[in-house]
Short mmCIF file of N, CA and C in Angstrom, two decimals:
data_model
loop_
_atom_site.label_atom_id
_atom_site.label_comp_id
_atom_site.label_asym_id
_atom_site.label_seq_id
_atom_site.Cartn_x
_atom_site.Cartn_y
_atom_site.Cartn_z
N THR A 1190 4.27 -20.66 48.87
CA THR A 1190 2.89 -20.41 49.23
C THR A 1190 2.36 -21.59 50.04
N PHE A 1191 1.18 -21.39 50.56
CA PHE A 1191 0.49 -22.47 51.28
C PHE A 1191 0.39 -23.72 50.41
N TRP A 1192 0.05 -23.52 49.14
CA TRP A 1192 -0.11 -24.65 48.22
C TRP A 1192 1.19 -25.40 48.02
N HIS A 1193 2.31 -24.68 47.91
CA HIS A 1193 3.61 -25.32 47.74
C HIS A 1193 3.95 -26.18 48.96
N LEU A 1194 3.66 -25.66 50.14
CA LEU A 1194 3.92 -26.43 51.37
C LEU A 1194 3.06 -27.68 51.42
N LEU A 1195 1.80 -27.53 51.09
CA LEU A 1195 0.90 -28.68 51.12
C LEU A 1195 1.30 -29.72 50.08
N ALA A 1196 1.71 -29.26 48.91
CA ALA A 1196 2.12 -30.19 47.85
C ALA A 1196 3.35 -30.98 48.23
N SER A 1197 4.22 -30.40 49.06
CA SER A 1197 5.47 -31.08 49.41
C SER A 1197 5.28 -32.15 50.47
N GLN A 1198 4.10 -32.24 51.05
CA GLN A 1198 3.83 -33.28 52.03
C GLN A 1198 3.75 -34.62 51.31
N THR A 1199 4.27 -35.64 51.94
CA THR A 1199 4.25 -36.95 51.29
C THR A 1199 2.91 -37.64 51.42
N PHE A 1200 2.03 -37.11 52.28
CA PHE A 1200 0.72 -37.73 52.42
C PHE A 1200 -0.35 -36.66 52.41
N PHE A 1201 -1.27 -36.77 51.51
CA PHE A 1201 -2.43 -35.89 51.44
C PHE A 1201 -3.59 -36.77 51.07
N ASP A 1202 -4.58 -36.83 51.93
CA ASP A 1202 -5.73 -37.69 51.67
C ASP A 1202 -6.99 -36.84 51.66
N SER A 1203 -7.51 -36.57 50.49
CA SER A 1203 -8.71 -35.76 50.39
C SER A 1203 -9.96 -36.55 50.72
N THR A 1204 -9.82 -37.81 51.11
CA THR A 1204 -10.98 -38.62 51.47
C THR A 1204 -11.19 -38.67 52.97
N SER A 1205 -10.38 -37.94 53.72
CA SER A 1205 -10.50 -37.94 55.18
C SER A 1205 -11.87 -37.39 55.59
N TYR A 1206 -12.48 -38.02 56.57
CA TYR A 1206 -13.79 -37.57 57.02
C TYR A 1206 -13.72 -36.68 58.25
N ARG A 1207 -12.53 -36.45 58.75
CA ARG A 1207 -12.38 -35.56 59.89
C ARG A 1207 -12.43 -34.12 59.42
N LYS A 1208 -12.82 -33.23 60.33
CA LYS A 1208 -12.79 -31.80 59.99
C LYS A 1208 -11.33 -31.38 60.05
N THR A 1209 -10.70 -31.41 58.92
CA THR A 1209 -9.27 -31.11 58.84
C THR A 1209 -9.02 -30.18 57.68
N GLY A 1210 -7.86 -30.32 57.12
CA GLY A 1210 -7.47 -29.51 55.99
C GLY A 1210 -8.39 -29.64 54.79
N LEU A 1211 -9.06 -30.78 54.65
CA LEU A 1211 -9.94 -30.98 53.51
C LEU A 1211 -11.05 -29.94 53.48
N GLU A 1212 -11.72 -29.74 54.61
CA GLU A 1212 -12.79 -28.76 54.63
C GLU A 1212 -12.26 -27.36 54.34
N MET A 1213 -11.09 -27.07 54.87
CA MET A 1213 -10.48 -25.78 54.60
C MET A 1213 -10.18 -25.66 53.10
N LEU A 1214 -9.67 -26.72 52.50
CA LEU A 1214 -9.36 -26.69 51.07
C LEU A 1214 -10.62 -26.52 50.23
N LEU A 1215 -11.70 -27.15 50.64
CA LEU A 1215 -12.95 -27.01 49.90
C LEU A 1215 -13.47 -25.58 49.97
N GLU A 1216 -13.26 -24.92 51.11
CA GLU A 1216 -13.64 -23.51 51.21
C GLU A 1216 -12.74 -22.65 50.32
N ILE A 1217 -11.46 -22.95 50.31
CA ILE A 1217 -10.52 -22.20 49.48
C ILE A 1217 -10.86 -22.38 48.01
N ARG A 1218 -11.40 -23.52 47.68
CA ARG A 1218 -11.76 -23.83 46.29
C ARG A 1218 -12.65 -22.76 45.68
N SER A 1219 -13.48 -22.13 46.50
CA SER A 1219 -14.40 -21.11 45.99
C SER A 1219 -13.79 -19.71 46.01
N ASP A 1220 -12.53 -19.61 46.41
CA ASP A 1220 -11.84 -18.32 46.48
C ASP A 1220 -10.92 -18.17 45.27
N ASP A 1221 -11.31 -17.30 44.35
CA ASP A 1221 -10.54 -17.13 43.10
C ASP A 1221 -9.09 -16.74 43.35
N SER A 1222 -8.84 -15.88 44.33
CA SER A 1222 -7.46 -15.46 44.58
C SER A 1222 -6.62 -16.62 45.10
N ALA A 1223 -7.22 -17.50 45.89
CA ALA A 1223 -6.49 -18.68 46.38
C ALA A 1223 -6.19 -19.63 45.24
N LEU A 1224 -7.12 -19.79 44.32
CA LEU A 1224 -6.89 -20.66 43.17
C LEU A 1224 -5.79 -20.11 42.26
N LYS A 1225 -5.70 -18.79 42.15
CA LYS A 1225 -4.65 -18.19 41.32
C LYS A 1225 -3.27 -18.54 41.87
N CYS A 1226 -3.18 -18.73 43.18
CA CYS A 1226 -1.89 -19.08 43.78
C CYS A 1226 -1.39 -20.44 43.29
N LEU A 1227 -2.27 -21.28 42.81
CA LEU A 1227 -1.86 -22.58 42.30
C LEU A 1227 -1.01 -22.46 41.04
N ALA A 1228 -1.07 -21.32 40.39
CA ALA A 1228 -0.27 -21.10 39.18
C ALA A 1228 1.07 -20.45 39.50
N GLU A 1229 1.27 -20.04 40.75
CA GLU A 1229 2.52 -19.38 41.12
C GLU A 1229 3.66 -20.38 41.20
N ALA A 1230 4.81 -19.93 40.76
CA ALA A 1230 6.00 -20.78 40.78
C ALA A 1230 6.92 -20.37 41.92
N ASP A 1231 7.66 -21.34 42.45
CA ASP A 1231 8.66 -21.05 43.47
C ASP A 1231 9.96 -20.61 42.79
N ASN A 1232 11.03 -20.51 43.55
CA ASN A 1232 12.32 -20.06 42.99
C ASN A 1232 12.87 -20.98 41.91
N ASP A 1233 12.42 -22.23 41.89
CA ASP A 1233 12.87 -23.19 40.88
C ASP A 1233 11.88 -23.29 39.71
N GLY A 1234 10.88 -22.44 39.72
CA GLY A 1234 9.88 -22.46 38.66
C GLY A 1234 8.81 -23.51 38.83
N ASN A 1235 8.77 -24.15 39.99
CA ASN A 1235 7.79 -25.21 40.23
C ASN A 1235 6.48 -24.66 40.77
N THR A 1236 5.39 -25.10 40.16
CA THR A 1236 4.07 -24.83 40.72
C THR A 1236 3.80 -25.89 41.78
N PRO A 1237 2.76 -25.72 42.60
CA PRO A 1237 2.42 -26.78 43.54
C PRO A 1237 2.19 -28.13 42.85
N LEU A 1238 1.68 -28.10 41.63
CA LEU A 1238 1.45 -29.36 40.90
C LEU A 1238 2.77 -30.03 40.54
N HIS A 1239 3.77 -29.27 40.11
CA HIS A 1239 5.11 -29.83 39.86
C HIS A 1239 5.61 -30.55 41.12
N ILE A 1240 5.52 -29.85 42.24
CA ILE A 1240 6.05 -30.40 43.49
C ILE A 1240 5.30 -31.66 43.90
N ALA A 1241 3.97 -31.62 43.81
CA ALA A 1241 3.18 -32.79 44.20
C ALA A 1241 3.56 -34.02 43.37
N ILE A 1242 3.74 -33.83 42.08
CA ILE A 1242 4.09 -34.96 41.22
C ILE A 1242 5.50 -35.46 41.53
N GLU A 1243 6.44 -34.53 41.72
CA GLU A 1243 7.81 -34.93 42.06
C GLU A 1243 7.85 -35.71 43.37
N LYS A 1244 7.01 -35.32 44.34
CA LYS A 1244 6.98 -35.99 45.64
C LYS A 1244 6.06 -37.22 45.63
N ARG A 1245 5.48 -37.51 44.47
CA ARG A 1245 4.55 -38.63 44.33
C ARG A 1245 3.33 -38.46 45.22
N ASN A 1246 2.95 -37.22 45.44
CA ASN A 1246 1.77 -36.88 46.23
C ASN A 1246 0.59 -36.79 45.26
N PHE A 1247 0.22 -37.95 44.72
CA PHE A 1247 -0.79 -37.98 43.67
C PHE A 1247 -2.19 -37.65 44.18
N HIS A 1248 -2.47 -37.85 45.47
CA HIS A 1248 -3.77 -37.43 46.01
C HIS A 1248 -3.92 -35.92 45.89
N PHE A 1249 -2.87 -35.20 46.29
CA PHE A 1249 -2.91 -33.74 46.19
C PHE A 1249 -2.94 -33.30 44.74
N ALA A 1250 -2.14 -33.93 43.90
CA ALA A 1250 -2.11 -33.57 42.48
C ALA A 1250 -3.50 -33.74 41.86
N ARG A 1251 -4.16 -34.84 42.17
CA ARG A 1251 -5.51 -35.07 41.65
C ARG A 1251 -6.47 -34.01 42.16
N PHE A 1252 -6.36 -33.67 43.45
CA PHE A 1252 -7.23 -32.65 44.03
C PHE A 1252 -7.04 -31.32 43.29
N VAL A 1253 -5.79 -30.92 43.08
CA VAL A 1253 -5.50 -29.67 42.37
C VAL A 1253 -6.10 -29.72 40.97
N MET A 1254 -5.92 -30.81 40.29
CA MET A 1254 -6.41 -30.94 38.92
C MET A 1254 -7.94 -30.87 38.88
N GLU A 1255 -8.59 -31.33 39.93
CA GLU A 1255 -10.05 -31.32 39.97
C GLU A 1255 -10.61 -29.94 40.29
N ILE A 1256 -9.92 -29.15 41.10
CA ILE A 1256 -10.49 -27.87 41.52
C ILE A 1256 -10.15 -26.71 40.58
N LEU A 1257 -9.17 -26.89 39.73
CA LEU A 1257 -8.77 -25.80 38.83
C LEU A 1257 -9.80 -25.58 37.73
N PRO A 1258 -10.10 -24.32 37.44
CA PRO A 1258 -10.92 -24.05 36.26
C PRO A 1258 -10.18 -24.54 35.02
N GLU A 1259 -10.91 -24.92 33.98
CA GLU A 1259 -10.30 -25.55 32.81
C GLU A 1259 -9.20 -24.71 32.17
N ASP A 1260 -9.41 -23.40 32.04
CA ASP A 1260 -8.39 -22.56 31.40
C ASP A 1260 -7.11 -22.50 32.24
N SER A 1261 -7.24 -22.45 33.56
CA SER A 1261 -6.07 -22.46 34.45
C SER A 1261 -5.38 -23.81 34.42
N PHE A 1262 -6.17 -24.87 34.38
CA PHE A 1262 -5.63 -26.23 34.35
C PHE A 1262 -4.70 -26.41 33.15
N GLU A 1263 -5.15 -26.00 31.99
CA GLU A 1263 -4.34 -26.16 30.77
C GLU A 1263 -3.04 -25.36 30.86
N LYS A 1264 -3.09 -24.14 31.40
CA LYS A 1264 -1.89 -23.32 31.53
C LYS A 1264 -0.90 -23.95 32.50
N ILE A 1265 -1.40 -24.44 33.63
CA ILE A 1265 -0.51 -25.02 34.64
C ILE A 1265 0.11 -26.32 34.13
N MET A 1266 -0.66 -27.12 33.42
CA MET A 1266 -0.13 -28.39 32.90
C MET A 1266 0.99 -28.16 31.88
N ARG A 1267 1.03 -26.98 31.27
CA ARG A 1267 2.06 -26.68 30.27
C ARG A 1267 3.16 -25.76 30.81
N LYS A 1268 3.06 -25.38 32.07
CA LYS A 1268 4.03 -24.46 32.66
C LYS A 1268 5.36 -25.18 32.90
N ARG A 1269 6.44 -24.57 32.43
CA ARG A 1269 7.77 -25.18 32.55
C ARG A 1269 8.51 -24.63 33.75
N ASN A 1270 9.21 -25.52 34.46
CA ASN A 1270 10.03 -25.09 35.59
C ASN A 1270 11.44 -24.76 35.09
N SER A 1271 12.35 -24.49 36.01
CA SER A 1271 13.72 -24.11 35.62
C SER A 1271 14.48 -25.25 34.93
N LYS A 1272 13.99 -26.48 35.08
CA LYS A 1272 14.59 -27.63 34.38
C LYS A 1272 13.90 -27.89 33.04
N ASP A 1273 13.01 -26.96 32.66
CA ASP A 1273 12.26 -27.04 31.41
C ASP A 1273 11.28 -28.21 31.39
N LEU A 1274 10.76 -28.57 32.56
CA LEU A 1274 9.81 -29.68 32.68
C LEU A 1274 8.42 -29.16 33.04
N THR A 1275 7.42 -29.73 32.41
CA THR A 1275 6.03 -29.42 32.74
C THR A 1275 5.51 -30.51 33.69
N PRO A 1276 4.37 -30.27 34.34
CA PRO A 1276 3.77 -31.36 35.12
C PRO A 1276 3.50 -32.60 34.26
N ILE A 1277 3.15 -32.39 33.00
CA ILE A 1277 2.92 -33.53 32.10
C ILE A 1277 4.21 -34.33 31.94
N ASP A 1278 5.34 -33.64 31.78
CA ASP A 1278 6.64 -34.32 31.67
C ASP A 1278 6.93 -35.14 32.92
N LEU A 1279 6.63 -34.55 34.07
CA LEU A 1279 6.91 -35.22 35.34
C LEU A 1279 6.03 -36.46 35.52
N ILE A 1280 4.78 -36.36 35.10
CA ILE A 1280 3.90 -37.53 35.16
C ILE A 1280 4.46 -38.64 34.28
N GLY A 1281 4.92 -38.27 33.09
CA GLY A 1281 5.47 -39.25 32.16
C GLY A 1281 6.71 -39.96 32.65
N SER A 1282 7.48 -39.29 33.51
CA SER A 1282 8.72 -39.89 34.01
C SER A 1282 8.57 -40.52 35.39
N ALA A 1283 7.40 -40.38 36.00
CA ALA A 1283 7.18 -40.94 37.34
C ALA A 1283 6.97 -42.45 37.27
N GLU A 1284 7.37 -43.12 38.33
CA GLU A 1284 7.15 -44.57 38.43
C GLU A 1284 5.80 -44.83 39.08
N CYS A 1285 5.15 -45.90 38.67
CA CYS A 1285 3.89 -46.34 39.28
C CYS A 1285 2.86 -45.21 39.33
N VAL A 1286 2.55 -44.67 38.19
CA VAL A 1286 1.59 -43.58 38.10
C VAL A 1286 0.18 -44.14 38.26
N PRO A 1287 -0.65 -43.53 39.10
CA PRO A 1287 -2.04 -43.99 39.24
C PRO A 1287 -2.77 -43.89 37.90
N ARG A 1288 -3.75 -44.74 37.71
CA ARG A 1288 -4.47 -44.81 36.43
C ARG A 1288 -5.04 -43.49 35.97
N GLN A 1289 -5.57 -42.69 36.90
CA GLN A 1289 -6.21 -41.44 36.48
C GLN A 1289 -5.23 -40.46 35.84
N PHE A 1290 -3.93 -40.73 35.94
CA PHE A 1290 -2.92 -39.86 35.33
C PHE A 1290 -2.39 -40.43 34.02
N GLU A 1291 -2.73 -41.66 33.69
CA GLU A 1291 -2.16 -42.31 32.51
C GLU A 1291 -2.48 -41.58 31.21
N ASN A 1292 -3.64 -40.93 31.13
CA ASN A 1292 -3.98 -40.25 29.88
C ASN A 1292 -3.08 -39.03 29.62
N PHE A 1293 -2.32 -38.58 30.61
CA PHE A 1293 -1.39 -37.47 30.41
C PHE A 1293 -0.04 -37.95 29.89
N ILE A 1294 0.21 -39.24 29.97
CA ILE A 1294 1.52 -39.77 29.58
C ILE A 1294 1.68 -39.79 28.07
N TRP A 1295 0.66 -40.10 27.35
CA TRP A 1295 0.80 -40.25 25.90
C TRP A 1295 0.69 -38.93 25.23
#
C-alpha cells in the first residue's frame, strides 16, 4: 500500500514546512478508509509500522502512532508479522531508540 511504501523510506520528516507529502498525509488523516490501510499487512505480515521501525524511520512511526485512533493503535501495536514479531518487539530490539518510544520497551 501507499503506507508501506512511505514507511520503507529511510527519511520521513513530518516537520517539513513545504507543501509536500505532509499536507497530503494530514488530509489522509481524516479519511477513515485510508487509516484502515495502516492495519493492512504485506506478504510478510508487516504493517507499515513494522516496516518503519525495522528501517529506523522513527519520524514516520511516530506520525503513524499519533494519527491512529486509540483502538486501532492498540491492535496494530500487538499485530504479529510472519516472524511472530510485533511493533513493540521491534522497538525493543532496535538500537538507539528515540525517547518517545522508550515507554514501549518495558
